[in-house]
PDB file of C-alpha atoms in Angstrom:
ATOM      1  CA  MET A  46     172.902 164.429 120.313  1.00  0.00           C
ATOM      2  CA  ASP A  47     172.288 164.779 116.828  1.00  0.00           C
ATOM      3  CA  VAL A  48     169.012 165.546 114.999  1.00  0.00           C
ATOM      4  CA  THR A  49     169.052 162.227 113.207  1.00  0.00           C
ATOM      5  CA  ASP A  50     169.545 160.372 116.469  1.00  0.00           C
ATOM      6  CA  LEU A  51     166.652 162.296 117.966  1.00  0.00           C
ATOM      7  CA  LYS A  52     164.453 161.498 114.945  1.00  0.00           C
ATOM      8  CA  ALA A  53     165.357 157.814 115.175  1.00  0.00           C
ATOM      9  CA  GLU A  54     164.598 157.689 118.908  1.00  0.00           C
ATOM     10  CA  ILE A  55     161.232 159.425 118.453  1.00  0.00           C
ATOM     11  CA  LEU A  56     160.432 157.094 115.543  1.00  0.00           C
ATOM     12  CA  THR A  57     161.182 153.934 117.543  1.00  0.00           C
ATOM     13  CA  THR A  58     159.172 155.243 120.486  1.00  0.00           C
ATOM     14  CA  LEU A  59     156.205 156.076 118.230  1.00  0.00           C
ATOM     15  CA  GLU A  60     156.436 152.676 116.531  1.00  0.00           C
ATOM     16  CA  ALA A  61     156.393 150.924 119.896  1.00  0.00           C
ATOM     17  CA  ASP A  62     153.468 153.036 121.116  1.00  0.00           C
ATOM     18  CA  ILE A  63     151.502 152.455 117.872  1.00  0.00           C
ATOM     19  CA  ALA A  64     152.209 148.705 117.969  1.00  0.00           C
ATOM     20  CA  MET A  65     151.110 148.533 121.602  1.00  0.00           C
ATOM     21  CA  LEU A  66     147.974 150.588 120.856  1.00  0.00           C
ATOM     22  CA  ILE A  67     147.010 148.449 117.818  1.00  0.00           C
ATOM     23  CA  GLY A  68     147.669 145.246 119.786  1.00  0.00           C
ATOM     24  CA  SER A  69     145.488 146.379 122.686  1.00  0.00           C
ATOM     25  CA  GLU A  70     142.667 147.434 120.299  1.00  0.00           C
ATOM     26  CA  LEU A  71     142.835 144.090 118.498  1.00  0.00           C
ATOM     27  CA  LYS A  72     142.768 142.195 121.795  1.00  0.00           C
ATOM     28  CA  ALA A  73     139.720 144.196 122.962  1.00  0.00           C
ATOM     29  CA  ALA A  74     137.859 143.633 119.646  1.00  0.00           C
ATOM     30  CA  VAL A  75     138.691 139.934 119.542  1.00  0.00           C
ATOM     31  CA  ALA A  76     137.791 139.515 123.207  1.00  0.00           C
ATOM     32  CA  ASP A  77     134.364 141.107 122.605  1.00  0.00           C
ATOM     33  CA  ASP A  78     133.752 138.875 119.575  1.00  0.00           C
ATOM     34  CA  PHE A  79     134.980 135.847 121.489  1.00  0.00           C
ATOM     35  CA  GLN A  80     132.661 136.611 124.417  1.00  0.00           C
ATOM     36  CA  ASN A  81     129.703 137.060 122.045  1.00  0.00           C
ATOM     37  CA  ILE A  82     130.456 133.797 120.265  1.00  0.00           C
ATOM     38  CA  THR A  83     130.854 131.889 123.546  1.00  0.00           C
ATOM     39  CA  ALA A  84     127.582 133.306 124.851  1.00  0.00           C
ATOM     40  CA  ALA A  85     125.780 132.222 121.655  1.00  0.00           C
ATOM     41  CA  ILE A  86     127.290 128.717 121.843  1.00  0.00           C
ATOM     42  CA  ARG A  87     126.321 128.402 125.509  1.00  0.00           C
ATOM     43  CA  SER A  88     122.719 129.394 124.749  1.00  0.00           C
ATOM     44  CA  ASP A  89     122.608 126.860 121.874  1.00  0.00           C
ATOM     45  CA  VAL A  90     123.969 124.151 124.163  1.00  0.00           C
ATOM     46  CA  GLU A  91     121.327 124.971 126.786  1.00  0.00           C
ATOM     47  CA  THR A  92     118.496 124.723 124.238  1.00  0.00           C
ATOM     48  CA  MET A  93     119.921 121.413 123.011  1.00  0.00           C
ATOM     49  CA  LYS A  94     120.006 120.098 126.586  1.00  0.00           C
ATOM     50  CA  ALA A  95     116.364 121.113 127.056  1.00  0.00           C
ATOM     51  CA  THR A  96     115.410 119.408 123.781  1.00  0.00           C
ATOM     52  CA  VAL A  97     117.254 116.231 124.736  1.00  0.00           C
ATOM     53  CA  LEU A  98     115.507 116.129 128.116  1.00  0.00           C
ATOM     54  CA  HIS A  99     112.142 116.581 126.403  1.00  0.00           C
ATOM     55  CA  MET A 100     112.947 113.761 123.944  1.00  0.00           C
ATOM     56  CA  GLU A 101     114.070 111.465 126.754  1.00  0.00           C
ATOM     57  CA  GLN A 102     110.779 111.940 128.575  1.00  0.00           C
ATOM     58  CA  GLY A 103     108.790 111.233 125.400  1.00  0.00           C
ATOM     59  CA  LEU A 104     110.850 108.165 124.553  1.00  0.00           C
ATOM     60  CA  SER A 105     110.553 106.759 128.058  1.00  0.00           C
ATOM     61  CA  SER A 106     106.752 106.922 127.793  1.00  0.00           C
ATOM     62  CA  CYS A 107     106.984 105.243 124.350  1.00  0.00           C
ATOM     63  CA  SER A 108     109.163 102.475 125.734  1.00  0.00           C
ATOM     64  CA  ASP A 109     106.606 101.908 128.480  1.00  0.00           C
ATOM     65  CA  ASP A 110     103.878 101.601 125.843  1.00  0.00           C
ATOM     66  CA  VAL A 111     105.969  99.207 123.768  1.00  0.00           C
ATOM     67  CA  SER A 112     106.664  96.968 126.744  1.00  0.00           C
ATOM     68  CA  SER A 113     102.978  96.840 127.663  1.00  0.00           C
ATOM     69  CA  LEU A 114     102.073  96.007 124.047  1.00  0.00           C
ATOM     70  CA  LEU A 115     104.663  93.224 123.988  1.00  0.00           C
ATOM     71  CA  THR A 116     103.110  91.602 127.049  1.00  0.00           C
ATOM     72  CA  LYS A 117      99.652  91.851 125.430  1.00  0.00           C
ATOM     73  CA  VAL A 118     100.922  90.258 122.227  1.00  0.00           C
ATOM     74  CA  GLY A 119     102.475  87.431 124.227  1.00  0.00           C
ATOM     75  CA  LYS A 120      99.137  86.802 125.912  1.00  0.00           C
ATOM     76  CA  LEU A 121      97.305  86.880 122.569  1.00  0.00           C
ATOM     77  CA  GLU A 122      99.656  84.308 121.087  1.00  0.00           C
ATOM     78  CA  MET A 123      99.080  82.029 124.059  1.00  0.00           C
ATOM     79  CA  GLU A 124      95.282  82.325 123.853  1.00  0.00           C
ATOM     80  CA  ARG A 125      95.051  81.293 120.187  1.00  0.00           C
ATOM     81  CA  PRO A 126      92.452  78.566 119.708  1.00  0.00           C
ATOM     82  CA  THR A 127      93.791  75.185 118.654  1.00  0.00           C
ATOM     83  CA  ALA A 128      91.112  74.300 116.093  1.00  0.00           C
ATOM     84  CA  GLN A 129      91.039  76.767 113.219  1.00  0.00           C
ATOM     85  CA  LYS A 130      88.878  76.821 110.128  1.00  0.00           C
ATOM     86  CA  PRO A 131      90.872  76.072 106.960  1.00  0.00           C
ATOM     87  CA  ARG A 132      91.558  79.116 104.819  1.00  0.00           C
ATOM     88  CA  ARG A 133      90.303  77.631 101.544  1.00  0.00           C
ATOM     89  CA  GLN A 134      87.543  75.168 101.094  1.00  0.00           C
ATOM     90  CA  THR A 135      88.493  71.922  99.480  1.00  0.00           C
ATOM     91  CA  LEU A 136      87.557  71.606  95.843  1.00  0.00           C
ATOM     92  CA  GLY A 137      85.251  68.856  94.743  1.00  0.00           C
ATOM     93  CA  HIS A 138      85.789  67.517  91.239  1.00  0.00           C
ATOM     94  CA  ARG A 139      82.866  65.847  89.562  1.00  0.00           C
ATOM     95  CA  LYS A 140      82.920  64.230  86.165  1.00  0.00           C
ATOM     96  CA  VAL A 141      79.941  64.401  83.857  1.00  0.00           C
ATOM     97  CA  HIS A 142      79.904  61.740  81.147  1.00  0.00           C
ATOM     98  CA  TYR A 143      77.748  63.444  78.570  1.00  0.00           C
ATOM     99  CA  TYR A 144      78.485  66.831  77.044  1.00  0.00           C
ATOM    100  CA  GLN A 145      74.829  67.911  77.070  1.00  0.00           C
ATOM    101  CA  ASP A 146      74.625  67.309  80.857  1.00  0.00           C
ATOM    102  CA  CYS A 147      77.708  69.477  81.342  1.00  0.00           C
ATOM    103  CA  ALA A 148      76.274  72.218  79.133  1.00  0.00           C
ATOM    104  CA  ASP A 149      72.959  72.136  81.040  1.00  0.00           C
ATOM    105  CA  ILE A 150      74.715  72.385  84.406  1.00  0.00           C
ATOM    106  CA  LEU A 151      76.868  75.320  83.269  1.00  0.00           C
ATOM    107  CA  ARG A 152      73.862  77.104  81.729  1.00  0.00           C
ATOM    108  CA  CYS A 153      71.869  76.737  84.952  1.00  0.00           C
ATOM    109  CA  ALA A 154      74.863  77.959  86.952  1.00  0.00           C
ATOM    110  CA  ARG A 155      75.168  81.079  84.827  1.00  0.00           C
ATOM    111  CA  GLU A 156      71.453  81.812  85.027  1.00  0.00           C
ATOM    112  CA  SER A 157      71.151  81.313  88.780  1.00  0.00           C
ATOM    113  CA  GLY A 158      74.137  83.513  89.660  1.00  0.00           C
ATOM    114  CA  GLN A 159      76.191  82.822  92.761  1.00  0.00           C
ATOM    115  CA  LEU A 160      75.494  79.446  94.409  1.00  0.00           C
ATOM    116  CA  ARG A 161      75.650  79.066  98.175  1.00  0.00           C
ATOM    117  CA  PHE A 162      75.606  75.949 100.343  1.00  0.00           C
ATOM    118  CA  ASN A 163      75.747  76.188 104.165  1.00  0.00           C
ATOM    119  CA  GLY A 164      76.971  79.785 103.901  1.00  0.00           C
ATOM    120  CA  THR A 165      79.841  79.063 101.514  1.00  0.00           C
ATOM    121  CA  ASP A 166      80.060  79.999  97.835  1.00  0.00           C
ATOM    122  CA  ILE A 167      80.105  77.230  95.265  1.00  0.00           C
ATOM    123  CA  SER A 168      81.838  77.844  91.952  1.00  0.00           C
ATOM    124  CA  ILE A 169      81.313  75.678  88.900  1.00  0.00           C
ATOM    125  CA  PHE A 170      84.003  75.507  86.243  1.00  0.00           C
ATOM    126  CA  PRO A 171      84.018  73.319  83.158  1.00  0.00           C
ATOM    127  CA  ASP A 172      86.591  70.564  82.975  1.00  0.00           C
ATOM    128  CA  TYR A 173      87.439  70.447  79.277  1.00  0.00           C
ATOM    129  CA  PRO A 174      89.308  67.568  77.612  1.00  0.00           C
ATOM    130  CA  PRO A 175      92.911  68.261  76.546  1.00  0.00           C
ATOM    131  CA  SER A 176      92.017  68.775  72.880  1.00  0.00           C
ATOM    132  CA  VAL A 177      89.558  71.569  73.756  1.00  0.00           C
ATOM    133  CA  VAL A 178      92.049  73.198  76.134  1.00  0.00           C
ATOM    134  CA  GLN A 179      94.697  73.132  73.386  1.00  0.00           C
ATOM    135  CA  ALA A 180      92.307  74.651  70.864  1.00  0.00           C
ATOM    136  CA  ARG A 181      91.277  77.408  73.296  1.00  0.00           C
ATOM    137  CA  SER A 182      94.874  78.250  74.165  1.00  0.00           C
ATOM    138  CA  ALA A 183      95.747  78.461  70.456  1.00  0.00           C
ATOM    139  CA  PHE A 184      92.822  80.837  69.938  1.00  0.00           C
ATOM    140  CA  GLY A 185      93.940  82.911  72.914  1.00  0.00           C
ATOM    141  CA  GLU A 186      97.473  83.226  71.535  1.00  0.00           C
ATOM    142  CA  HIS A 187      96.138  84.209  68.113  1.00  0.00           C
ATOM    143  CA  GLY A 188      93.676  86.758  69.478  1.00  0.00           C
ATOM    144  CA  SER A 189      96.173  88.380  71.852  1.00  0.00           C
ATOM    145  CA  GLY A 190      97.116  91.051  69.334  1.00  0.00           C
ATOM    146  CA  SER A 191      93.898  92.974  69.907  1.00  0.00           C
ATOM    147  CA  PRO A 192      94.092  96.283  71.787  1.00  0.00           C
ATOM    148  CA  ILE A 193      91.662  95.081  74.444  1.00  0.00           C
ATOM    149  CA  MET A 194      93.844  92.069  75.230  1.00  0.00           C
ATOM    150  CA  GLU A 195      96.877  94.354  75.425  1.00  0.00           C
ATOM    151  CA  LEU A 196      95.065  96.557  77.960  1.00  0.00           C
ATOM    152  CA  LYS A 197      94.060  93.501  79.988  1.00  0.00           C
ATOM    153  CA  LYS A 198      97.684  92.430  80.134  1.00  0.00           C
ATOM    154  CA  ARG A 199      98.913  95.921  80.941  1.00  0.00           C
ATOM    155  CA  PHE A 200      96.801  96.577  84.036  1.00  0.00           C
ATOM    156  CA  GLN A 201      97.023  94.201  86.981  1.00  0.00           C
ATOM    157  CA  ASN A 202      94.057  95.617  88.887  1.00  0.00           C
ATOM    158  CA  PRO A 203      91.180  98.093  88.385  1.00  0.00           C
ATOM    159  CA  GLY A 204      93.022 100.806  90.337  1.00  0.00           C
ATOM    160  CA  GLU A 205      95.823 100.900  87.791  1.00  0.00           C
ATOM    161  CA  ALA A 206      93.345 101.062  84.941  1.00  0.00           C
ATOM    162  CA  MET A 207      91.462 103.961  86.580  1.00  0.00           C
ATOM    163  CA  ALA A 208      94.702 105.843  87.236  1.00  0.00           C
ATOM    164  CA  TYR A 209      95.636 105.423  83.563  1.00  0.00           C
ATOM    165  CA  VAL A 210      92.218 106.713  82.432  1.00  0.00           C
ATOM    166  CA  LYS A 211      92.440 109.749  84.723  1.00  0.00           C
ATOM    167  CA  ALA A 212      95.989 110.578  83.668  1.00  0.00           C
ATOM    168  CA  LYS A 213      95.886 109.905  79.931  1.00  0.00           C
ATOM    169  CA  ILE A 214      92.321 109.866  78.621  1.00  0.00           C
ATOM    170  CA  LEU A 215      90.301 112.360  80.678  1.00  0.00           C
ATOM    171  CA  PRO A 216      92.653 115.357  80.181  1.00  0.00           C
ATOM    172  CA  ASP A 217      92.525 114.875  76.377  1.00  0.00           C
ATOM    173  CA  PHE A 218      88.730 114.462  76.505  1.00  0.00           C
ATOM    174  CA  LEU A 219      88.244 117.590  78.635  1.00  0.00           C
ATOM    175  CA  LYS A 220      90.391 119.737  76.302  1.00  0.00           C
ATOM    176  CA  ASP A 221      87.885 119.390  73.433  1.00  0.00           C
TER     177      ASP A 221
END
């Protein structure tokens, strides 16, 4: 045997031993990581199972409540009285032939405040002829350019107006 043959044989043996050693070390490291990952996944699955069981118990009690409420609603719909009071009172229109009588009635209504009859409110509104209505609407269209009219159109309810005042006007007022 020659020295080169001996070197080649030792080299192949060492390569095989090193490859086997690296392979076994990699398998051990990967196996440890794999076992750690599987243990973590199993614990997560167990906590999810416990959560699902808890949710099922809560939902079953909710479904019992819903079914009992449905039966109560069914009974309430059946027990509704047949005769109900109308939602709005019927309006009564009365004509007054003389303008002065109409003006007197409206003046008295303004002075006395809210009118009540048998526990219901009575509202009195003037019934103007078409010429007066047309003149008033023309005045309303002409006067709509005022800032007050623009604010009245802008806000639909008092809450919107108050929110606008708090957001836009009060901070500027408090700065000074």
